[in-house]
């Protein structure tokens, strides 16, 4: 049989058995492959070209030209490497029903000259384009075969000592370690990391932080623009009693651009200072109203917003500014009273009404001056005397954080609801090991780890009470809010931490150096 006598089109593939008397299985010995290739290669190549011609009759001319070129390449490839035809013969019984089905589907598609046919082919081409775009992203998630494997993570998650075989629920309360073991057995880090693989790719695969509308890129510094090798910043008179600048006083080496930096409230230590902080030319304000509109009043602006010269977040603020601070975590959380709150600023009516609506439906302990139901400001230490442990300083803020760790949830309400205004009310509950129910910045997801908080604005008071009750009685679903920590998926929190008080002195000095200093 000559190549010209081979039936054309997809139907010709059904007649491959007529191309040779060679049995389908087992395949011929290797020594006979050259003869089989020479015999069958041209025929299969011609059939493939004819199949391509059949498909090309239904697509636009430009695509036709591209596919014709590809078909010619396939033809030449098969002619050169036709030894693989033997393998195709062996797979013929499997391919035959597939080919029949493809032929049946193609026969049902309207021709390109009709509107339905054009729409169908347009949809198919769009689907192929989407698959092509998604393929590199999917492949990148699998670059490490052990990345999402449960074997990559410890089978036992240590949380505050050895809980042994302690039950999750007991008269003492809710055992965090036992609940973590239950979560690991039923969900596990492999599944959690796969769910948030997009977050892992975005924040873990390169040293540079992704672009964010809410956060500056801390690595985007033009070191070539530094005009000073050493920067001295004078804190204003009285700063020794003003906690934040005073606690940052000291000498710093900034390795990113190789400059040195000194912050001091003493004029003797800051002779010939290049800038002053807060009072004069370097202006710091972490409240919601941000920087003055008249930018002629300052040279370097510091605030919580990304449009400032230096953005400063509240991440770890108390750890940095309170010397000797050691956080205490309770491994037993209250089961009878799930919600905690401590607030002393009661002038914000919008949040007071919201808090009262929620508290009317769920058991809670409210400390501070607002909605207090604990009879006194010292109730925290009376309830939790372990918060005075020697390893914990007796700072009020730390006592509150210690008490907070005994509860499953904290009702966190900002003073105002503005994009970018995210304070310790959102971040400190993560440090204390509890779940914030957050009311505040609409862009809060740009700051928090995945599945680490409850956005209270998405629920009515009744819906929120139902959710709290359900999570309070389901240890697996509740512990899912801590999976980001157990599985190492901090997400945007890594970016937020890079802009906190630990890095602030060097970032401020770099901004002053870029301005040339002497801001008086």
Coordinates of C-alpha atoms in Angstrom, one line a residue:
X1 CA 0.0 0.0 0.0
X2 CA 1.4 3.4 -1.0
X3 CA 1.2 6.5 1.1
X4 CA -1.2 8.0 -1.4
X5 CA -3.7 5.3 -0.9
X6 CA -4.1 5.9 2.9
X7 CA -7.6 7.2 3.8
X8 CA -7.4 10.9 4.8
X9 CA -8.8 12.6 8.0
X10 CA -9.4 11.3 11.5
X11 CA -11.2 8.3 10.1
X12 CA -7.9 7.1 8.7
X13 CA -6.5 6.6 12.2
X14 CA -9.1 3.8 12.6
X15 CA -7.4 1.9 9.8
X16 CA -3.9 1.8 11.3
X17 CA -4.1 -2.0 11.6
X18 CA -4.0 -2.2 7.9
X19 CA -0.6 -0.5 7.6
X20 CA 1.3 -3.5 8.7
X21 CA 1.0 -7.2 9.5
X22 CA 3.2 -6.6 12.5
X23 CA 1.3 -7.8 15.6
X24 CA 0.3 -5.0 18.1
X25 CA 1.7 -6.7 21.1
X26 CA 4.4 -7.6 21.9
X27 CA 6.2 -5.0 19.9
X28 CA 8.9 -6.2 17.5
X29 CA 12.4 -6.7 18.6
X30 CA 14.6 -3.6 18.8
X31 CA 16.6 -4.9 15.9
X32 CA 13.5 -4.7 13.6
X33 CA 12.6 -1.1 14.7
X34 CA 14.5 0.5 11.7
X35 CA 12.5 -1.6 9.3
X36 CA 9.2 -0.9 11.0
X37 CA 10.0 2.8 11.1
X38 CA 10.8 2.9 7.4
X39 CA 7.6 1.0 6.6
X40 CA 5.1 2.9 8.7
X41 CA 6.7 6.4 9.3
X42 CA 5.6 8.1 6.1
X43 CA 2.1 6.7 6.3
X44 CA 1.5 7.9 9.9
X45 CA 3.1 11.3 9.1
X46 CA 0.7 11.7 6.1
X47 CA -2.3 10.8 8.3
X48 CA -1.2 13.3 10.9
X49 CA -0.9 16.1 8.3
X50 CA -4.4 15.2 7.0
X51 CA -5.8 15.3 10.5
X52 CA -4.3 18.8 11.0
X53 CA -5.8 19.9 7.7
X54 CA -9.2 18.8 8.9
X55 CA -8.9 20.8 12.0
X56 CA -7.4 23.8 10.2
X57 CA -10.5 24.1 8.0
X58 CA -12.5 25.4 11.0
X59 CA -10.1 28.1 12.4
X60 CA -9.2 31.7 11.3
X61 CA -6.6 32.2 8.6
X62 CA -3.9 33.6 10.9
X63 CA -4.2 30.7 13.2
X64 CA -4.3 28.4 10.2
X65 CA -1.0 29.6 9.0
X66 CA 0.6 29.1 12.4
X67 CA -0.9 25.6 12.8
X68 CA 0.1 24.6 9.3
X69 CA 3.7 25.5 10.1
X70 CA 3.5 23.4 13.3
X71 CA 2.0 20.5 11.4
X72 CA 4.8 20.6 8.8
X73 CA 7.2 20.5 11.7
X74 CA 5.4 17.4 13.1
X75 CA 5.5 15.8 9.7
X76 CA 9.3 16.4 9.4
X77 CA 9.8 15.1 12.9
X78 CA 7.9 11.9 12.2
X79 CA 9.8 11.4 9.0
X80 CA 13.1 11.7 10.8
X81 CA 12.2 9.8 14.0
X82 CA 9.6 7.4 12.6
X83 CA 11.0 4.7 14.8
X84 CA 8.4 5.8 17.4
X85 CA 5.6 4.6 15.1
X86 CA 6.0 1.2 16.6
X87 CA 5.1 2.7 20.0
X88 CA 2.0 4.3 18.5
X89 CA 0.9 1.0 17.1
X90 CA 1.1 -0.6 20.5
X91 CA -1.1 2.2 21.9
X92 CA -3.7 1.9 19.2
X93 CA -6.4 -0.1 21.2
X94 CA -6.4 2.7 23.8
X95 CA -6.4 5.6 21.4
X96 CA -9.2 4.2 19.1
X97 CA -12.2 5.0 21.3
X98 CA -10.7 8.5 22.0
X99 CA -10.3 9.2 18.3
X100 CA -13.9 8.1 17.7
X101 CA -15.1 10.4 20.4
X102 CA -13.1 13.3 19.1
X103 CA -14.5 12.7 15.6
X104 CA -18.0 12.6 16.9
X105 CA -17.6 15.9 18.8
X106 CA -16.0 17.6 15.8
X107 CA -18.8 16.6 13.6
X108 CA -21.3 18.3 15.9
X109 CA -19.5 21.6 16.0
X110 CA -21.1 24.1 13.6
X111 CA -18.8 25.5 10.9
X112 CA -16.9 28.7 11.3
X113 CA -19.2 30.5 8.9
X114 CA -22.1 30.5 11.4
X115 CA -22.3 32.6 14.6
X116 CA -22.7 29.6 17.0
X117 CA -19.6 28.0 15.4
X118 CA -17.6 31.2 15.9
X119 CA -18.7 31.5 19.5
X120 CA -17.8 27.9 20.3
X121 CA -14.3 28.2 18.7
X122 CA -13.7 31.5 20.5
X123 CA -14.6 29.8 23.8
X124 CA -12.2 26.9 23.1
X125 CA -9.4 29.3 22.2
X126 CA -10.0 31.3 25.4
X127 CA -9.9 28.2 27.4
X128 CA -6.6 27.1 25.9
X129 CA -5.1 30.6 26.6
X130 CA -6.2 30.4 30.2
X131 CA -4.6 27.0 30.6
X132 CA -1.4 28.2 29.0
X133 CA -1.3 31.2 31.4
X134 CA -2.0 29.0 34.5
X135 CA 0.6 26.3 33.6
X136 CA 3.8 28.2 34.7
X137 CA 2.1 29.2 38.0
X138 CA 1.0 25.6 38.7
X139 CA 4.4 24.3 37.8
X140 CA 6.1 26.7 40.3
X141 CA 4.0 25.4 43.2
X142 CA 5.5 22.0 42.5
X143 CA 9.1 23.0 42.2
X144 CA 9.9 21.2 45.4
X145 CA 8.3 17.7 45.7
X146 CA 8.4 17.9 49.5
X147 CA 7.0 21.5 49.8
X148 CA 3.5 20.5 50.5
X149 CA 4.2 17.1 51.9
X150 CA 3.1 16.3 55.4
X151 CA 6.4 14.6 55.9
X152 CA 8.1 18.0 55.7
X153 CA 6.6 19.0 59.0
X154 CA 6.9 17.6 62.5
X155 CA 4.2 15.2 63.5
X156 CA 4.0 16.7 66.9
X157 CA 3.5 20.4 67.4
X158 CA 5.0 21.6 70.8
X159 CA 2.9 24.2 72.4
X160 CA 3.8 25.5 75.8
X161 CA 5.2 22.3 77.3
X162 CA 4.1 18.7 77.0
X163 CA 0.3 18.3 77.2
X164 CA 0.6 14.5 77.1
X165 CA -2.7 12.8 76.3
X166 CA -4.7 15.6 78.0
X167 CA -8.3 16.1 76.6
X168 CA -9.1 19.2 74.6
X169 CA -12.0 20.1 76.9
X170 CA -11.8 19.7 80.7
X171 CA -12.9 21.4 83.9
X172 CA -9.8 23.6 83.6
X173 CA -10.8 24.9 80.2
X174 CA -9.6 24.5 76.6
X175 CA -6.2 22.8 76.1
X176 CA -4.4 24.5 73.2
X177 CA -1.8 21.8 72.7
X178 CA -4.3 18.9 72.6
X179 CA -6.4 20.9 70.2
X180 CA -3.3 21.6 68.0
X181 CA -2.6 17.8 67.8
X182 CA -6.2 17.2 66.8
X183 CA -6.0 19.9 64.1
X184 CA -2.8 18.4 62.8
X185 CA -4.3 14.9 62.6
X186 CA -7.5 16.1 60.8
X187 CA -6.2 18.9 58.6
X188 CA -2.4 19.3 58.8
X189 CA 0.1 21.7 57.4
X190 CA 0.3 20.2 53.9
X191 CA -3.3 20.9 53.3
X192 CA -3.1 24.4 54.8
X193 CA 0.0 25.3 52.8
X194 CA -1.6 24.1 49.6
X195 CA -4.8 26.1 50.3
X196 CA -2.6 29.3 50.7
X197 CA 0.0 28.4 48.0
X198 CA -0.6 31.8 46.4
X199 CA 0.4 33.5 49.6
X200 CA 3.5 31.4 49.9
X201 CA 4.5 32.2 46.3
X202 CA 3.9 35.9 46.8
X203 CA 5.9 36.3 50.0
X204 CA 8.4 33.4 50.1
X205 CA 9.9 32.9 46.7
X206 CA 12.1 36.0 46.6
X207 CA 13.9 38.4 48.9
X208 CA 11.9 41.4 47.6
X209 CA 8.5 42.1 49.0
X210 CA 5.5 42.2 46.6
X211 CA 3.9 45.5 45.7
X212 CA 1.2 46.5 48.2
X213 CA -1.2 49.5 48.2
X214 CA -0.9 49.5 52.0
X215 CA 2.8 49.0 52.7
X216 CA 6.0 50.5 51.5
X217 CA 8.7 48.3 50.1
X218 CA 11.5 48.4 52.8
X219 CA 14.1 47.1 50.4
X220 CA 13.5 49.9 47.8
X221 CA 16.2 52.2 49.0
X222 CA 18.6 54.0 46.6
X223 CA 21.9 53.7 48.5
X224 CA 23.6 55.7 45.8
X225 CA 21.5 58.7 47.0
X226 CA 22.9 58.7 50.5
X227 CA 24.6 62.0 51.2
X228 CA 25.8 61.3 54.7
X229 CA 27.8 58.4 56.1
X230 CA 26.7 59.2 59.7
X231 CA 23.4 60.6 60.8
X232 CA 22.6 62.1 64.2
X233 CA 19.0 62.7 65.2
X234 CA 18.2 64.8 68.3
X235 CA 15.1 63.8 70.2
X236 CA 13.1 66.8 71.3
X237 CA 13.3 68.2 74.9
X238 CA 11.2 66.1 77.2
X239 CA 11.6 63.0 75.0
X240 CA 13.0 61.1 77.9
X241 CA 9.4 61.1 79.3
X242 CA 7.9 60.4 75.9
X243 CA 8.0 56.6 75.6
X244 CA 8.6 55.8 71.9
X245 CA 11.6 58.0 70.8
X246 CA 13.2 57.6 74.2
X247 CA 13.2 53.9 74.1
X248 CA 14.8 54.0 70.7
X249 CA 17.8 56.0 71.9
X250 CA 21.1 54.5 70.9
X251 CA 23.8 54.0 68.3
X252 CA 23.0 51.9 65.2
X253 CA 24.8 50.4 62.3
X254 CA 22.7 50.2 59.1
X255 CA 24.2 47.5 56.9
X256 CA 21.9 48.0 53.9
X257 CA 23.6 51.2 52.8
X258 CA 26.6 51.1 55.2
X259 CA 25.7 54.2 57.2
X260 CA 25.8 54.7 61.0
X261 CA 23.1 56.4 63.0
X262 CA 22.6 57.8 66.5
X263 CA 19.4 58.8 68.2
X264 CA 19.6 60.8 71.5
X265 CA 17.6 63.2 73.6
X266 CA 20.8 64.7 75.0
X267 CA 22.2 67.8 73.1
X268 CA 25.7 66.7 74.3
X269 CA 25.3 63.3 72.6
X270 CA 23.8 64.9 69.5
X271 CA 26.1 67.8 68.8
X272 CA 25.6 69.1 65.2
X273 CA 22.5 66.9 64.8
X274 CA 21.3 66.4 61.3
X275 CA 17.6 66.4 62.3
X276 CA 15.2 66.5 65.2
X277 CA 12.4 64.0 65.7
X278 CA 8.7 64.8 66.2
X279 CA 9.0 68.5 67.2
X280 CA 10.7 70.1 64.2
X281 CA 11.8 68.9 60.8
X282 CA 11.4 65.1 61.1
X283 CA 7.8 64.7 62.0
X284 CA 6.4 61.5 63.6
X285 CA 2.7 60.9 64.2
X286 CA 1.2 57.4 64.4
X287 CA -2.4 58.6 65.0
X288 CA -5.1 58.2 62.4
X289 CA -4.9 61.8 61.1
X290 CA -1.3 61.2 60.0
X291 CA 0.9 64.1 58.8
X292 CA 0.2 67.8 58.5
X293 CA -1.1 68.8 55.0
X294 CA 1.4 71.6 54.9
X295 CA 4.6 69.6 54.0
X296 CA 6.7 72.8 54.3
X297 CA 6.5 72.2 58.1
X298 CA 8.7 69.1 57.9
X299 CA 11.3 67.4 55.7
X300 CA 10.8 63.8 56.6
X301 CA 7.4 62.5 57.6
X302 CA 6.8 59.4 59.6
X303 CA 3.3 57.8 60.0
X304 CA 1.4 54.5 59.6
X305 CA 0.5 55.3 56.0
X306 CA 2.4 54.2 52.9
X307 CA 2.5 57.7 51.5
X308 CA 4.9 58.9 54.2
X309 CA 8.6 59.3 53.8
X310 CA 9.0 56.5 56.4
X311 CA 6.2 54.2 57.2
X312 CA 6.1 52.8 60.7
X313 CA 3.8 49.9 61.7
X314 CA 2.7 48.8 65.2
X315 CA 4.1 45.3 64.8
X316 CA 5.8 44.2 68.0
X317 CA 5.6 47.8 69.3
X318 CA 5.6 46.8 73.0
X319 CA 8.4 44.2 72.7
X320 CA 10.6 46.8 71.1
X321 CA 9.8 49.7 73.4
X322 CA 9.5 48.0 76.8
X323 CA 13.0 46.8 77.8
X324 CA 13.0 43.3 79.4
X325 CA 9.5 42.4 78.2
X326 CA 8.9 38.7 78.2
X327 CA 5.5 37.5 76.9
X328 CA 3.5 34.9 78.9
X329 CA 1.1 32.6 77.1
X330 CA -1.5 30.5 78.7
X331 CA -1.9 27.0 77.2
X332 CA -5.4 26.7 78.8
X333 CA -8.1 29.0 77.5
X334 CA -11.4 29.7 79.1
X335 CA -14.3 27.7 77.6
X336 CA -17.0 29.4 79.6
X337 CA -16.2 32.9 78.6
X338 CA -14.7 33.0 75.1
X339 CA -14.5 36.8 74.5
X340 CA -12.1 39.4 76.0
X341 CA -11.9 43.1 75.7
X342 CA -9.9 45.9 77.3
X343 CA -10.6 49.5 76.3
X344 CA -10.5 52.8 78.1
X345 CA -11.4 55.2 75.2
X346 CA -15.2 55.3 75.4
X347 CA -15.8 58.4 73.3
X348 CA -16.1 56.6 70.0
X349 CA -19.9 56.1 69.7
X350 CA -19.8 53.9 66.6
X351 CA -17.8 51.2 68.3
X352 CA -19.6 51.4 71.7
X353 CA -22.9 50.6 70.1
X354 CA -21.3 47.7 68.1
X355 CA -19.7 46.3 71.3
X356 CA -22.9 46.5 73.3
X357 CA -24.8 44.6 70.5
X358 CA -22.2 41.8 70.5
X359 CA -21.8 41.6 74.3
X360 CA -25.6 41.2 74.7
X361 CA -25.3 37.8 72.9
X362 CA -22.0 36.2 74.0
X363 CA -20.3 35.6 77.4
X364 CA -17.5 38.1 77.8
X365 CA -15.0 39.7 80.2
X366 CA -14.5 43.4 79.6
X367 CA -11.7 45.2 81.4
X368 CA -10.8 48.9 81.2
X369 CA -13.2 51.8 81.5
X370 CA -15.5 50.9 78.6
X371 CA -18.3 48.3 79.2
X372 CA -16.4 47.0 82.2
X373 CA -18.1 44.0 83.9
X374 CA -15.1 42.9 86.0
X375 CA -15.4 45.3 89.0
X376 CA -12.2 47.2 89.0
X377 CA -9.0 47.9 87.1
X378 CA -7.0 45.2 89.0
X379 CA -9.3 42.4 88.1
X380 CA -6.8 41.0 85.6
X381 CA -4.3 40.2 88.2
X382 CA -7.0 38.9 90.6
X383 CA -8.2 36.5 88.0
X384 CA -4.8 35.5 86.6
X385 CA -2.1 35.8 89.3
X386 CA 0.3 34.0 87.0
X387 CA 0.6 37.2 85.1
X388 CA 2.9 38.4 87.8
X389 CA 5.4 35.6 87.2
X390 CA 9.0 36.7 87.6
X391 CA 9.7 36.3 83.9
X392 CA 7.0 38.9 83.2
X393 CA 7.5 42.6 84.0
X394 CA 4.7 44.4 85.8
X395 CA 3.9 46.8 83.0
X396 CA 0.2 47.3 82.6
X397 CA 0.2 46.6 78.9
X398 CA 2.0 43.3 79.5
X399 CA -0.5 42.3 82.2
X400 CA -3.3 42.9 79.8
X401 CA -1.6 40.8 77.1
X402 CA -1.1 38.0 79.6
X403 CA -4.8 38.1 80.6
X404 CA -5.8 38.2 76.9
X405 CA -4.0 34.9 76.3
X406 CA -6.5 33.1 78.5
X407 CA -9.3 33.8 76.1
X408 CA -10.2 32.4 72.7
X409 CA -11.2 35.7 71.1
X410 CA -10.7 39.4 71.6
X411 CA -13.0 42.1 70.3
X412 CA -10.6 44.6 68.7
X413 CA -12.0 47.9 67.6
X414 CA -9.8 50.7 66.1
X415 CA -10.5 54.4 66.9
X416 CA -11.5 55.0 63.3
X417 CA -12.1 53.0 60.1
X418 CA -9.5 54.2 57.6
X419 CA -7.4 52.3 55.1
X420 CA -3.9 51.9 56.5
X421 CA -4.7 52.7 60.1
X422 CA -3.8 49.3 61.7
X423 CA -2.6 49.5 65.2
X424 CA -1.7 47.2 68.1
X425 CA -5.4 46.4 68.4
X426 CA -5.1 44.1 65.5
X427 CA -1.5 42.9 65.8
X428 CA -1.0 42.4 69.6
X429 CA -3.7 39.6 69.8
X430 CA -1.5 37.6 67.4
X431 CA 1.4 38.0 69.8
X432 CA -0.8 37.0 72.7
X433 CA -2.1 33.8 71.0
X434 CA -5.7 34.7 70.6
X435 CA -8.1 35.4 67.7
X436 CA -9.0 39.1 67.0
X437 CA -12.5 39.9 66.0
X438 CA -11.5 43.0 64.1
X439 CA -13.4 46.3 63.3
X440 CA -11.3 48.9 61.7
X441 CA -9.2 49.4 58.5
X442 CA -11.0 48.0 55.4
X443 CA -7.6 46.9 54.0
X444 CA -6.8 44.8 57.1
X445 CA -6.1 41.7 54.9
X446 CA -3.0 43.5 53.5
X447 CA -1.5 43.3 57.1
X448 CA -2.6 40.0 58.6
X449 CA -1.6 36.3 58.0
X450 CA -4.2 34.2 56.2
X451 CA -7.0 32.8 58.3
X452 CA -5.7 34.6 61.4
X453 CA -8.6 36.9 62.3
X454 CA -12.4 37.4 62.0
X455 CA -13.5 40.4 60.0
X456 CA -16.4 41.6 62.2
X457 CA -17.7 43.9 59.5
X458 CA -18.8 40.9 57.5
X459 CA -21.3 39.8 60.2
X460 CA -24.3 41.1 62.1
X461 CA -24.2 40.8 65.9
X462 CA -26.4 37.7 65.8
X463 CA -24.3 36.1 63.0
X464 CA -21.1 36.8 64.9
X465 CA -22.5 35.3 68.1
X466 CA -23.4 32.2 66.2
X467 CA -19.9 32.0 64.7
X468 CA -18.2 32.4 68.1
X469 CA -20.4 29.7 69.7
X470 CA -19.6 27.3 66.8
X471 CA -15.9 27.9 67.0
X472 CA -15.9 27.7 70.7
X473 CA -17.2 24.2 70.5
X474 CA -15.1 23.0 67.5
X475 CA -11.4 22.7 68.4
X476 CA -10.4 21.9 64.8
X477 CA -12.0 24.9 63.2
X478 CA -10.8 27.2 66.0
X479 CA -7.2 26.0 65.7
X480 CA -7.3 26.7 62.0
X481 CA -6.8 30.4 63.0
X482 CA -3.4 29.4 64.4
X483 CA -2.3 27.3 61.4
X484 CA -0.4 30.2 59.8
X485 CA 1.9 30.1 62.8
X486 CA 2.2 26.3 63.1
X487 CA 2.8 25.9 59.4
X488 CA 5.0 29.0 58.7
X489 CA 2.6 31.0 56.5
X490 CA 2.9 34.6 57.9
X491 CA 1.9 36.2 54.6
X492 CA 1.7 40.0 54.8
X493 CA 2.8 40.0 58.5
X494 CA 6.4 39.5 57.3
X495 CA 6.1 42.7 55.3
X496 CA 4.4 44.5 58.3
X497 CA 7.2 43.4 60.6
X498 CA 9.9 44.7 58.2
X499 CA 8.4 48.2 58.8
X500 CA 8.2 48.1 62.6
X501 CA 10.1 49.9 65.3
X502 CA 13.1 47.5 65.1
X503 CA 14.0 48.8 61.7
X504 CA 12.7 52.3 62.2
X505 CA 16.0 54.0 63.4
X506 CA 18.0 52.9 60.3
X507 CA 15.1 53.7 57.9
X508 CA 14.7 57.1 59.4
X509 CA 18.4 57.8 59.2
X510 CA 18.5 56.7 55.6
X511 CA 15.7 59.1 54.8
X512 CA 17.6 62.0 56.6
X513 CA 20.8 61.0 54.8
X514 CA 19.0 61.1 51.4
X515 CA 17.8 64.6 52.2
X516 CA 21.3 65.8 53.1
X517 CA 20.7 66.4 56.8
X518 CA 20.9 69.6 58.9
X519 CA 17.1 69.9 58.9
X520 CA 16.8 73.0 61.2

